[in-house]
CSV table of C-alpha atoms in Angstrom, one decimal:
chain,number,residue,atom,x,y,z
A,1002,MET,CA,0.0,0.0,0.0
A,1003,SER,CA,1.2,3.5,-0.8
A,1004,ASP,CA,0.7,4.7,2.8
A,1005,SER,CA,3.4,2.5,4.4
A,1006,GLN,CA,6.1,3.9,2.2
A,1007,GLY,CA,5.0,7.5,2.1
A,1008,MET,CA,5.4,9.9,-0.8
A,1009,SER,CA,8.1,10.6,-3.4
A,1010,ILE,CA,11.7,11.6,-2.6
A,1011,VAL,CA,10.9,15.2,-3.5
A,1012,VAL,CA,8.2,15.5,-0.9
A,1013,ARG,CA,10.3,13.7,1.7
A,1014,VAL,CA,13.3,15.9,1.3
A,1015,VAL,CA,11.2,19.1,1.4
A,1016,THR,CA,9.4,17.8,4.4
A,1017,ARG,CA,12.7,17.1,6.1
A,1018,TRP,CA,13.7,20.7,5.5
A,1019,LEU,CA,10.4,22.3,6.5
A,1020,LEU,CA,9.3,20.2,9.4
A,1021,GLY,CA,11.6,22.0,11.9
A,1022,LEU,CA,10.5,25.4,10.7
A,1023,ILE,CA,6.9,24.4,10.9
A,1024,LEU,CA,7.3,23.2,14.5
A,1025,ILE,CA,9.2,26.3,15.5
A,1026,PHE,CA,6.6,28.5,13.9
A,1027,GLY,CA,3.8,26.7,15.8
A,1028,LEU,CA,5.8,27.1,19.0
A,1029,ALA,CA,6.4,30.8,18.3
A,1030,VAL,CA,2.7,31.4,17.6
A,1031,ALA,CA,1.8,29.9,21.0
A,1032,LEU,CA,4.7,31.4,22.9
A,1033,TYR,CA,3.9,35.0,21.8
A,1034,GLY,CA,0.2,34.4,21.9
A,1035,HIS,CA,-0.2,37.1,24.6
A,1036,LEU,CA,1.6,39.7,22.5
A,1037,THR,CA,0.6,39.0,18.9
A,1038,PRO,CA,-2.4,37.3,17.3
A,1039,GLY,CA,-2.3,33.6,17.8
A,1040,GLY,CA,-2.1,31.5,20.9
A,1041,GLY,CA,-2.0,27.9,22.1
A,1042,PHE,CA,-4.9,26.7,20.0
A,1043,ALA,CA,-3.5,28.0,16.7
A,1044,GLY,CA,0.0,27.0,17.6
A,1045,GLY,CA,-1.0,23.6,18.6
A,1046,THR,CA,-2.9,23.1,15.3
A,1047,ILE,CA,0.2,24.2,13.3
A,1048,VAL,CA,2.3,21.7,15.2
A,1049,ALA,CA,-0.3,19.0,14.6
A,1050,CYS,CA,-0.2,19.9,10.9
A,1051,GLY,CA,3.5,19.5,10.8
A,1052,PHE,CA,3.3,16.0,12.2
A,1053,VAL,CA,0.5,15.1,9.8
A,1054,LEU,CA,2.7,16.3,7.0
A,1055,ALA,CA,5.5,14.0,8.4
A,1056,ILE,CA,3.0,11.0,8.5
A,1057,LEU,CA,1.8,11.7,4.9
A,1058,ALA,CA,5.3,12.1,3.6
A,1059,PHE,CA,7.2,9.3,5.4
A,1060,GLY,CA,4.4,6.9,5.9
A,1061,GLY,CA,2.9,5.7,9.1
A,1062,SER,CA,5.7,3.6,10.4
A,1063,ARG,CA,8.8,5.7,9.9
A,1064,GLY,CA,10.1,9.2,10.6
A,1065,PRO,CA,9.2,11.7,13.4
A,1066,GLY,CA,5.5,11.2,12.8
A,1067,ALA,CA,5.7,7.5,13.9
A,1068,PHE,CA,7.4,8.5,17.1
A,1069,PHE,CA,4.8,11.1,17.9
A,1070,THR,CA,2.0,8.7,17.1
A,1071,ARG,CA,3.0,6.4,19.9
A,1072,TRP,CA,3.0,9.3,22.4
A,1073,ALA,CA,0.2,11.4,21.1
A,1074,SER,CA,-2.6,10.3,23.5
A,1075,ALA,CA,-0.2,10.5,26.5
A,1076,LEU,CA,0.9,14.0,25.5
A,1077,ASP,CA,-2.8,14.9,25.1
A,1078,ALA,CA,-3.5,13.9,28.6
A,1079,ILE,CA,-0.4,15.5,29.9
A,1080,GLY,CA,-1.4,18.8,28.3
A,1081,ALA,CA,-4.8,18.7,29.9
A,1082,LEU,CA,-3.4,17.9,33.3
A,1083,ALA,CA,-0.8,20.6,32.9
A,1084,PHE,CA,-3.5,23.2,32.2
A,1085,LEU,CA,-5.4,22.0,35.3
A,1086,ALA,CA,-2.2,22.0,37.4
A,1087,LEU,CA,-1.4,25.6,36.3
A,1088,ALA,CA,-5.0,26.6,37.1
A,1089,ILE,CA,-4.7,25.1,40.6
A,1090,LEU,CA,-1.4,26.9,41.1
A,1091,GLY,CA,-3.5,30.0,40.9
A,1092,PHE,CA,-4.6,29.3,44.5
A,1093,THR,CA,-1.1,30.5,45.6
A,1094,ALA,CA,-2.2,33.9,44.3
A,1095,GLY,CA,-5.6,33.7,45.8
A,1096,ALA,CA,-8.0,32.0,43.4
A,1097,PHE,CA,-8.5,29.2,40.8
A,1098,LEU,CA,-6.9,30.3,37.5
A,1099,GLN,CA,-5.5,33.5,39.0
A,1100,GLN,CA,-2.2,34.6,37.5
A,1101,TRP,CA,0.4,33.4,40.0
A,1102,ALA,CA,3.8,34.1,38.4
A,1103,ALA,CA,5.4,37.5,38.9
A,1104,ARG,CA,4.8,39.8,35.9
A,1105,GLY,CA,7.6,41.5,34.0
A,1106,ASP,CA,7.6,44.6,31.8
A,1107,ALA,CA,4.7,45.2,29.5
A,1108,PHE,CA,5.0,44.1,25.9
A,1109,THR,CA,7.8,41.6,26.6
A,1110,LEU,CA,7.7,37.8,26.7
A,1111,GLY,CA,7.8,37.9,30.5
A,1112,SER,CA,4.9,40.3,30.8
A,1113,ALA,CA,2.5,37.6,31.7
A,1114,PRO,CA,4.3,34.3,32.5
A,1115,SER,CA,1.2,32.5,33.7
A,1116,ILE,CA,-0.5,33.1,30.4
A,1117,VAL,CA,2.6,31.9,28.5
A,1118,LEU,CA,2.6,28.7,30.5
A,1119,LEU,CA,-1.2,28.2,30.0
A,1120,ASN,CA,-0.7,28.8,26.2
A,1121,LEU,CA,2.1,26.1,26.1
A,1122,ALA,CA,-0.2,23.7,28.0
A,1123,ILE,CA,-2.9,24.3,25.4
A,1124,LEU,CA,-0.3,23.9,22.6
A,1125,LEU,CA,0.6,20.4,23.9
A,1126,LYS,CA,-3.1,19.5,24.4
A,1127,VAL,CA,-4.4,20.7,21.1
A,1128,GLY,CA,-1.4,19.6,19.1
A,1129,ALA,CA,-1.3,16.1,20.5
A,1130,GLY,CA,-5.1,15.8,20.5
A,1131,LEU,CA,-5.7,16.8,16.9
A,1132,PHE,CA,-2.8,14.6,15.8
A,1133,ALA,CA,-4.1,11.7,17.8
A,1134,GLY,CA,-7.4,12.1,16.0
A,1135,PHE,CA,-5.7,12.2,12.6
A,1136,SER,CA,-3.5,9.1,13.3
A,1137,ALA,CA,-6.5,7.2,14.7
A,1138,ILE,CA,-8.4,7.8,11.4
A,1139,ALA,CA,-5.3,7.3,9.2
A,1140,LEU,CA,-4.0,4.1,10.9
A,1141,PHE,CA,-7.5,2.8,11.4
A,1142,GLU,CA,-8.0,2.9,7.6
A,1143,GLN,CA,-4.6,1.4,7.1
A,1144,THR,CA,-5.0,-1.6,9.3
A,1145,ALA,CA,-8.7,-2.1,8.7
A,1146,ASP,CA,-8.2,-3.4,5.2
A,1147,PRO,CA,-6.4,-6.7,5.8
A,1148,ASP,CA,-8.1,-7.8,9.0
A,1149,THR,CA,-11.6,-6.4,9.0
A,1150,ALA,CA,-13.2,-9.7,8.2
A,1151,ASP,CA,-11.0,-11.4,10.8
A,1152,SER,CA,-11.8,-8.9,13.6
A,1153,GLU,CA,-15.5,-8.8,12.8
A,1154,LYS,CA,-15.7,-12.6,13.1
A,1155,GLY,CA,-14.0,-12.3,16.4
A,1156,ALA,CA,-16.5,-9.7,17.6
A,1157,ASP,CA,-19.4,-11.9,16.6
A,1158,ALA,CA,-18.0,-14.9,18.5
B,447,MET,CA,-14.7,47.3,1.9
B,448,ASP,CA,-18.3,46.4,2.4
B,449,PHE,CA,-18.4,45.3,-1.2
B,450,VAL,CA,-15.5,42.9,-0.7
B,451,LEU,CA,-17.2,41.5,2.4
B,452,TYR,CA,-20.5,40.9,0.7
B,453,GLY,CA,-18.7,39.3,-2.2
B,454,LEU,CA,-16.7,37.0,0.1
B,455,THR,CA,-19.8,36.1,2.1
B,456,GLY,CA,-21.7,35.2,-1.1
B,457,PHE,CA,-18.7,33.2,-2.2
B,458,VAL,CA,-18.8,31.3,1.1
B,459,ILE,CA,-22.6,30.7,0.7
B,460,LEU,CA,-22.0,29.4,-2.9
B,461,GLY,CA,-19.2,27.1,-1.6
B,462,SER,CA,-21.5,25.6,1.1
B,463,ILE,CA,-24.3,25.0,-1.4
B,464,ALA,CA,-21.7,23.3,-3.7
B,465,ALA,CA,-20.5,21.2,-0.8
B,466,LEU,CA,-24.0,20.0,-0.2
B,467,GLU,CA,-24.8,19.3,-3.9
B,468,MET,CA,-21.6,17.7,-5.1
B,469,LYS,CA,-22.0,14.1,-6.1
B,470,SER,CA,-18.4,13.1,-5.3
B,471,LEU,CA,-17.3,13.1,-1.6
B,472,LEU,CA,-13.9,14.4,-2.5
B,473,SER,CA,-15.3,17.4,-4.4
B,474,ALA,CA,-17.6,18.1,-1.4
B,475,VAL,CA,-14.6,18.1,1.0
B,476,ILE,CA,-12.7,20.5,-1.3
B,477,ALA,CA,-15.8,22.8,-1.3
B,478,VAL,CA,-15.8,22.7,2.5
B,479,GLY,CA,-12.2,23.9,2.3
B,480,VAL,CA,-13.2,26.8,0.1
B,481,VAL,CA,-15.9,27.7,2.6
B,482,GLY,CA,-13.4,27.7,5.5
B,483,LEU,CA,-10.7,29.7,3.8
B,484,GLY,CA,-13.2,32.3,2.5
B,485,LEU,CA,-14.5,32.6,6.1
B,486,SER,CA,-11.0,33.2,7.4
B,487,ILE,CA,-10.5,36.1,4.9
B,488,VAL,CA,-13.9,37.5,6.1
B,489,PHE,CA,-12.6,37.3,9.7
B,490,LEU,CA,-9.3,39.0,8.7
B,491,LEU,CA,-11.2,41.9,7.0
B,492,LEU,CA,-13.4,42.3,10.1
B,493,GLY,CA,-10.2,42.9,12.1
B,494,ALA,CA,-10.1,39.5,14.0
B,495,PRO,CA,-6.6,38.1,13.2
B,496,ASP,CA,-6.7,35.6,16.1
B,497,ILE,CA,-9.9,34.0,14.7
B,498,ALA,CA,-8.6,34.2,11.2
B,499,ILE,CA,-5.4,32.3,12.0
B,500,THR,CA,-7.2,29.7,14.0
B,501,GLN,CA,-9.8,29.3,11.2
B,502,VAL,CA,-7.0,28.8,8.6
B,503,VAL,CA,-5.0,26.2,10.4
B,504,VAL,CA,-8.1,24.3,11.6
B,505,GLU,CA,-9.4,24.3,8.1
B,506,VAL,CA,-6.1,23.0,6.7
B,507,ILE,CA,-5.9,20.1,9.1
B,508,VAL,CA,-9.6,19.3,8.8
B,509,VAL,CA,-9.5,19.2,5.0
B,510,THR,CA,-6.4,17.1,5.1
B,511,VAL,CA,-8.0,14.6,7.4
B,512,LEU,CA,-11.3,14.6,5.4
B,513,ILE,CA,-9.5,14.1,2.1
B,514,ARG,CA,-7.6,11.3,3.6
B,515,ALA,CA,-10.8,9.7,4.9
B,516,ALA,CA,-12.9,10.5,1.8
B,517,SER,CA,-10.3,8.9,-0.6
B,518,ARG,CA,-10.9,5.5,1.0
B,519,VAL,CA,-14.7,5.6,0.9
B,520,PRO,CA,-16.2,4.3,-2.3
B,521,ALA,CA,-17.7,7.2,-4.2
B,522,GLU,CA,-21.3,6.3,-4.3
B,523,THR,CA,-24.1,8.3,-2.8
B,524,ALA,CA,-27.8,7.6,-2.6
B,525,PRO,CA,-29.7,9.4,-5.4
B,526,LEU,CA,-31.4,12.4,-4.2
B,527,ARG,CA,-35.2,12.1,-4.2
B,528,THR,CA,-36.7,15.0,-6.0
B,529,GLY,CA,-40.2,15.8,-7.1
B,530,ARG,CA,-42.2,19.0,-8.0
B,531,THR,CA,-44.0,19.1,-4.6
B,532,ARG,CA,-40.7,18.7,-2.8
B,533,THR,CA,-39.0,21.4,-4.7
B,534,LEU,CA,-41.9,23.8,-4.4
B,535,ALA,CA,-42.2,23.2,-0.7
B,536,GLY,CA,-38.4,23.7,-0.2
B,537,ALA,CA,-38.5,26.9,-2.2
B,538,GLY,CA,-41.5,28.2,-0.2
B,539,LEU,CA,-39.8,27.4,3.1
B,540,ALA,CA,-36.6,29.1,2.0
B,541,LEU,CA,-38.5,32.3,1.0
B,542,VAL,CA,-40.3,32.4,4.4
B,543,ALA,CA,-37.0,31.9,6.2
B,544,VAL,CA,-35.3,34.7,4.2
B,545,GLY,CA,-38.2,37.0,4.8
B,546,LEU,CA,-38.1,36.3,8.6
B,547,LEU,CA,-34.3,36.8,8.6
B,548,VAL,CA,-34.5,40.1,6.8
B,549,ALA,CA,-37.2,41.3,9.2
B,550,ALA,CA,-35.1,40.2,12.2
B,551,PHE,CA,-31.9,41.9,10.9
B,552,GLN,CA,-33.8,45.2,10.5
B,553,THR,CA,-34.1,45.4,14.3
B,554,LEU,CA,-30.4,45.0,14.9
B,555,PRO,CA,-28.1,48.0,15.4
B,556,ALA,CA,-26.1,49.0,12.3
B,557,PHE,CA,-23.0,46.8,11.5
B,558,GLY,CA,-20.0,47.8,13.7
B,559,THR,CA,-21.8,50.1,16.1
B,560,GLN,CA,-20.3,50.1,19.6
B,561,ARG,CA,-23.1,49.2,22.0
B,562,PHE,CA,-21.6,47.3,24.9
B,563,ALA,CA,-19.9,49.2,27.7
B,564,PRO,CA,-18.2,46.1,29.3
B,565,ALA,CA,-16.4,45.4,26.0
B,566,LEU,CA,-14.9,49.0,26.2
B,567,TRP,CA,-13.8,48.4,29.8
B,568,TYR,CA,-11.9,45.2,28.7
B,569,LEU,CA,-10.3,47.0,25.8
B,570,GLU,CA,-9.0,49.8,28.1
B,571,GLN,CA,-8.0,47.7,31.1
B,572,ALA,CA,-6.9,44.3,29.8
B,573,THR,CA,-3.3,45.0,29.1
B,574,GLU,CA,-2.7,46.8,32.3
B,575,LEU,CA,-4.5,44.2,34.5
B,576,THR,CA,-3.2,41.0,32.9
B,577,GLY,CA,0.1,42.0,31.2
B,578,ALA,CA,-1.0,40.5,27.9
B,579,ALA,CA,-0.8,43.0,25.1
B,580,ASN,CA,-3.1,40.8,23.0
B,581,VAL,CA,-6.6,41.5,24.4
B,582,VAL,CA,-8.0,38.4,23.0
B,583,THR,CA,-5.5,36.2,24.9
B,584,ALA,CA,-6.0,38.4,28.0
B,585,ILE,CA,-9.7,37.6,27.9
B,586,LEU,CA,-9.3,33.9,27.0
B,587,LEU,CA,-6.7,33.0,29.6
B,588,ASP,CA,-7.4,35.5,32.3
B,589,PHE,CA,-10.8,37.0,32.5
B,590,ARG,CA,-12.6,34.1,30.9
B,591,ALA,CA,-10.1,31.3,31.7
B,592,TYR,CA,-12.9,29.1,33.0
B,593,ASP,CA,-14.3,29.0,29.4
B,594,THR,CA,-10.9,27.9,28.1
B,595,LEU,CA,-10.7,25.2,30.7
B,596,GLY,CA,-14.1,23.9,29.6
B,597,GLU,CA,-12.9,24.1,26.0
B,598,ALA,CA,-9.8,22.1,26.7
B,599,THR,CA,-12.0,19.5,28.5
B,600,VAL,CA,-14.3,19.4,25.4
B,601,ILE,CA,-11.3,18.7,23.2
B,602,LEU,CA,-9.9,16.0,25.5
B,603,THR,CA,-13.3,14.3,25.7
B,604,ALA,CA,-13.7,14.4,21.9
B,605,VAL,CA,-10.2,12.9,21.4
B,606,VAL,CA,-10.8,10.2,24.0
B,607,GLY,CA,-14.1,9.4,22.3
B,608,ALA,CA,-12.6,9.3,18.9
B,609,LEU,CA,-9.7,7.1,20.0
B,610,ALA,CA,-12.1,4.7,21.8
B,611,VAL,CA,-14.3,4.4,18.7
B,612,LEU,CA,-11.4,4.2,16.1
B,613,ARG,CA,-8.9,2.1,18.1
B,614,ARG,CA,-7.2,-0.7,16.4
B,615,PRO,CA,-9.5,-3.7,16.1
B,616,SER,CA,-7.1,-6.3,17.5
B,617,ARG,CA,-4.3,-4.6,19.4
B,618,ARG,CA,-3.4,-7.6,21.5
B,619,LYS,CA,-2.9,-9.9,18.6
B,620,GLU,CA,-0.6,-7.7,16.5
B,621,LYS,CA,1.6,-6.0,19.0
B,622,SER,CA,4.5,-6.2,16.6
B,623,HIS,CA,2.7,-4.0,14.1
B,624,VAL,CA,2.9,-1.0,16.4
């Protein structure tokens, strides 16, 4: 099947060059979400797009996408728990979801550290979550073909 | 400016009609992509870059996933049942709906008028109170962070549900495949 070996050498080489840039761009969109348009959701989606590109280019079983596939659902849960932990940390400043970290100068990266951390948690959550959804669909289709009949028989019995 | 906006909105409406009427699933998915990208330009023109960015990237990943899924499904759809009564009834309903919508929109304030005092307070105070220069983020992750927490929960639940439904059929048997 064409999926297991990925796409042509042109696509694979270009993907190898671009993947790092895509991931850095997604990270930057999330990291500077409190200063410029963007944020954790947009950044996470860009990161997920990068890994989807890797899966499509290299195939499901090789490359950085395969590594991420294995960890996607765990990272998804870690992102959600990190968001919750940061929210609970707000109690140190008085209330749930209160900004707890000391704030730096306005219009700099450190102007709202709590928001930066929350954005990064959302990046992890959304990036891993969307990618987990994609890989579930892609790999489900990939493995369904040979053993659909087999597994259906098993389910009936 | 208004002209461009109306043109784009009409384009988006045409795209959604096309997505509904296309016979082939793949063409319908591409029409959905047209709708999303047109919508993101509308958001950009309305001065909402945050929403526009999110719309673009979500659209890209959704269309990729849908194309991937649609290319596997055999391209056959049930023939649409049509008849004169059906068509007439549909057209009549559409006319009534358009009339009601036009009547409803007459009562709304003009497009872009500033009516809400709380919004102004947020615009003035947000950067000073939260340290975030992007007011959208200040509201999402400070004033209305509970909403974002709920949103994250929704996504987590959706992913857990999708993974539960789409999990590999026989994971225990073919561990070597992973």
